[in-house]
């Protein structure tokens, strides 16, 4: 199947999941995760009107953004090192992977230099997997109390990476828990913090994530095919 055919199939499944959940299709953003994939594959999708792309490496994101039309929106979904913040703070439309005060401080500092407000999400390790980045659910509110004081940051919501599972139903509780956490945070009315974004769901489980309230799903393999990390 071509990249376009894959995309259309994912799009149909997103629509069906929205229907099942009684949600509007407009309330879910499908991010095409293009990491490791060539610019030519991204270009195949442009005639379909696709504008949202996800990358997990700073260098790859900036290189692709430079070559491709400036109308595209680049989502930084991977772990971000503080020394690389300056390269993407004005290139990424949304940084999904903020998991420490020190990183948020660096983002705010670099955003101030470039006179932009950086849009971020807090990455939450809901499943408490040892191998994953992200703060634990109990750490999110104390972290937001501090991040909300930073001048050049707007926190838009939460992100999680669920474990790889055979049956996506096994991850439903994770998405449900992240949604509930976002509701608790909203009630606190922190400055510079809204909870309009829930970035959750990947190729294996995006339909369940949508049923549980995802506003942004990040689909790589389902659109671009398997990734080959050895080349
Ligand atoms: C690679 C990646 C994805 C996409 O994963 P697929 O299973 O290929 O859809 C989504 N989110 C993050 C953070 C990723 O690193």
Coordinates of C-alpha atoms and ligand atoms in Angstrom, one line a residue:
X1 CA 0.0 0.0 0.0
X2 CA 1.2 3.5 -0.7
X3 CA 1.7 6.2 1.9
X4 CA -1.5 7.9 0.7
X5 CA -3.5 4.8 0.9
X6 CA -2.3 4.1 4.4
X7 CA -3.1 7.6 5.4
X8 CA -6.6 7.4 4.1
X9 CA -7.2 4.1 5.9
X10 CA -5.9 5.6 9.2
X11 CA -8.1 8.7 8.6
X12 CA -11.2 6.4 8.2
X13 CA -10.4 4.6 11.4
X14 CA -9.9 8.0 13.2
X15 CA -13.4 9.1 11.9
X16 CA -14.9 5.8 13.0
X17 CA -13.4 6.1 16.5
X18 CA -14.7 9.6 16.8
X19 CA -18.2 8.4 15.8
X20 CA -18.1 5.6 18.3
X21 CA -17.1 8.1 21.0
X22 CA -19.7 10.7 20.0
X23 CA -16.9 13.2 19.3
X24 CA -16.4 15.5 16.3
X25 CA -13.7 14.6 13.9
X26 CA -12.5 18.2 14.1
X27 CA -11.5 17.6 17.8
X28 CA -8.8 15.1 16.9
X29 CA -5.6 16.0 15.2
X30 CA -3.9 13.2 13.3
X31 CA -0.1 13.7 13.4
X32 CA 1.9 11.7 10.8
X33 CA 5.0 10.6 12.6
X34 CA 7.7 10.8 9.8
X35 CA 10.8 10.1 11.9
X36 CA 13.5 8.1 10.0
X37 CA 11.4 8.5 6.8
X38 CA 12.6 10.5 3.7
X39 CA 11.3 13.9 2.7
X40 CA 9.9 12.2 -0.5
X41 CA 7.4 10.2 1.6
X42 CA 6.2 13.3 3.4
X43 CA 5.8 15.0 0.0
X44 CA 3.5 12.2 -1.1
X45 CA 1.0 13.3 1.6
X46 CA 1.0 17.0 0.8
X47 CA -1.6 16.8 -2.0
X48 CA -4.0 15.2 0.6
X49 CA -3.7 18.4 2.6
X50 CA -1.8 16.8 5.5
X51 CA 0.0 19.5 7.5
X52 CA 0.8 17.9 10.9
X53 CA 4.1 15.9 11.1
X54 CA 5.9 14.5 14.1
X55 CA 9.6 14.0 14.6
X56 CA 11.6 12.8 17.6
X57 CA 15.0 14.2 16.8
X58 CA 15.9 17.9 16.7
X59 CA 18.3 17.7 13.8
X60 CA 15.9 15.7 11.7
X61 CA 13.0 18.0 12.5
X62 CA 14.9 21.2 11.6
X63 CA 16.4 19.6 8.4
X64 CA 13.0 18.5 7.1
X65 CA 11.3 21.8 8.1
X66 CA 13.9 23.7 6.1
X67 CA 13.3 21.8 2.9
X68 CA 9.5 21.4 3.1
X69 CA 6.9 24.1 2.7
X70 CA 6.7 26.5 5.6
X71 CA 3.0 25.9 6.0
X72 CA 3.6 22.5 7.6
X73 CA 3.4 22.1 11.4
X74 CA 6.2 20.2 13.2
X75 CA 5.5 18.4 16.4
X76 CA 8.5 17.6 18.6
X77 CA 7.6 14.2 20.2
X78 CA 10.9 12.8 21.3
X79 CA 13.1 13.3 24.3
X80 CA 14.6 16.8 24.2
X81 CA 18.1 17.7 25.5
X82 CA 18.5 21.2 27.0
X83 CA 21.4 22.0 24.7
X84 CA 19.2 21.5 21.7
X85 CA 16.3 23.6 22.7
X86 CA 17.6 26.7 21.0
X87 CA 17.4 24.9 17.6
X88 CA 13.7 24.1 17.8
X89 CA 12.0 26.5 20.1
X90 CA 10.7 28.5 17.1
X91 CA 10.4 25.6 14.7
X92 CA 8.1 23.2 16.5
X93 CA 4.5 24.1 16.8
X94 CA 4.2 22.0 19.9
X95 CA 6.8 20.3 22.1
X96 CA 5.1 17.1 23.4
X97 CA 7.9 15.8 25.6
X98 CA 8.6 18.2 28.5
X99 CA 9.4 16.2 31.7
X100 CA 11.4 18.5 34.0
X101 CA 11.5 22.0 35.3
X102 CA 15.1 22.5 34.0
X103 CA 14.0 21.7 30.5
X104 CA 11.0 24.0 30.8
X105 CA 13.2 26.8 32.1
X106 CA 15.5 26.4 29.1
X107 CA 12.6 26.4 26.7
X108 CA 11.2 29.6 28.3
X109 CA 14.6 31.2 28.2
X110 CA 15.2 30.4 24.5
X111 CA 11.6 31.4 23.6
X112 CA 12.2 34.7 25.3
X113 CA 15.3 35.4 23.2
X114 CA 13.3 34.6 20.0
X115 CA 10.3 36.5 21.3
X116 CA 7.9 33.6 21.0
X117 CA 5.7 31.8 23.4
X118 CA 6.6 28.1 23.3
X119 CA 3.7 25.7 23.3
X120 CA 4.4 22.6 25.3
X121 CA 2.8 19.4 26.8
X122 CA 4.0 17.6 29.9
X123 CA 5.0 14.0 29.2
X124 CA 3.6 11.7 31.8
X125 CA 4.8 8.1 32.3
X126 CA 1.4 6.8 33.3
X127 CA 2.4 3.2 33.1
X128 CA 5.4 3.9 35.3
X129 CA 7.7 2.0 32.9
X130 CA 11.3 2.2 34.0
X131 CA 12.6 2.6 30.4
X132 CA 10.4 5.6 29.6
X133 CA 10.9 9.3 30.0
X134 CA 8.1 11.4 31.5
X135 CA 7.1 12.4 35.0
X136 CA 4.9 10.1 37.2
X137 CA 1.3 11.1 37.6
X138 CA 1.9 12.3 41.2
X139 CA 4.7 14.7 40.0
X140 CA 2.7 16.5 37.4
X141 CA 0.8 19.0 39.5
X142 CA 3.9 20.1 41.6
X143 CA 5.8 20.5 38.3
X144 CA 3.0 22.6 36.8
X145 CA 3.0 24.9 39.9
X146 CA 6.5 25.9 38.9
X147 CA 6.2 25.8 35.1
X148 CA 3.2 28.1 35.2
X149 CA 5.4 30.9 36.6
X150 CA 7.7 30.8 33.5
X151 CA 7.1 33.8 31.2
X152 CA 7.4 32.4 27.7
X153 CA 5.7 29.0 28.0
X154 CA 2.1 28.0 27.4
X155 CA 1.2 24.5 28.7
X156 CA -1.5 23.1 26.5
X157 CA -1.9 19.7 28.0
X158 CA -0.5 16.2 28.6
X159 CA 1.2 13.5 26.5
X160 CA 1.9 9.9 27.2
X161 CA 3.6 7.0 25.4
X162 CA 1.7 3.8 26.4
X163 CA 3.6 0.4 26.4
X164 CA 3.6 -1.7 23.3
X165 CA 0.8 -4.3 23.7
X166 CA -0.8 -6.9 21.5
X167 CA -4.3 -5.9 22.5
X168 CA -4.9 -2.1 22.6
X169 CA -7.6 -2.6 25.2
X170 CA -4.8 -3.2 27.7
X171 CA -3.8 0.4 27.4
X172 CA -7.3 1.9 27.8
X173 CA -6.8 2.5 31.6
X174 CA -3.7 4.6 30.8
X175 CA -5.6 6.9 28.4
X176 CA -8.4 7.1 30.9
X177 CA -6.1 8.0 33.7
X178 CA -4.3 10.7 31.6
X179 CA -7.7 12.2 30.8
X180 CA -8.8 12.3 34.4
X181 CA -5.5 13.9 35.4
X182 CA -6.0 16.6 32.8
X183 CA -9.5 17.3 34.4
X184 CA -8.0 17.6 37.9
X185 CA -5.3 20.0 36.5
X186 CA -7.9 22.1 34.7
X187 CA -9.8 22.7 38.0
X188 CA -6.6 24.2 39.5
X189 CA -6.7 27.1 37.0
X190 CA -2.9 27.6 36.9
X191 CA -1.6 30.6 35.0
X192 CA -0.5 29.8 31.4
X193 CA -1.9 26.3 31.7
X194 CA -4.8 25.1 29.6
X195 CA -5.7 21.4 29.2
X196 CA -7.0 21.5 25.6
X197 CA -4.5 18.9 24.3
X198 CA -4.2 15.2 25.2
X199 CA -1.5 13.6 23.0
X200 CA -2.0 9.9 23.3
X201 CA -2.3 6.9 21.0
X202 CA 0.1 5.5 18.4
X203 CA -0.3 3.0 15.5
X204 CA -1.3 0.1 17.8
X205 CA -3.8 1.9 20.0
X206 CA -4.9 5.3 18.6
X207 CA -8.5 4.2 18.2
X208 CA -8.8 3.3 21.9
X209 CA -7.0 6.6 22.8
X210 CA -9.6 8.6 20.8
X211 CA -12.4 6.8 22.6
X212 CA -10.8 7.9 25.8
X213 CA -10.4 11.5 24.8
X214 CA -7.2 11.9 22.8
X215 CA -7.1 15.2 20.9
X216 CA -3.8 14.4 19.2
X217 CA -2.8 10.9 18.0
X218 CA 0.7 10.2 16.7
X219 CA 0.8 7.6 14.0
X220 CA 4.0 6.5 12.3
X221 CA 4.1 2.9 11.2
X222 CA 0.4 2.9 10.3
X223 CA 1.1 5.6 7.7
X224 CA 4.7 5.2 6.6
X225 CA 5.3 1.5 7.3
X226 CA 7.9 -0.1 9.5
X227 CA 10.9 1.9 10.4
X228 CA 14.4 0.5 9.7
X229 CA 16.8 1.9 12.3
X230 CA 19.8 0.1 10.9
X231 CA 20.3 2.3 7.9
Ligands
LIG1 C1 7.7 6.8 17.0 C2 6.7 7.5 17.9 C3 5.3 7.4 17.6 C4 4.8 6.6 16.4 O1 4.8 5.3 16.7 P1 4.1 4.2 15.7 O2 3.9 3.0 16.6 O3 5.0 3.9 14.6 O4 2.8 4.8 15.3 C5 4.5 8.1 18.4 N1 4.9 8.8 19.4 C6 6.2 8.9 19.8 C7 6.6 9.7 20.9 C8 7.1 8.2 19.0 O5 8.4 8.3 19.3

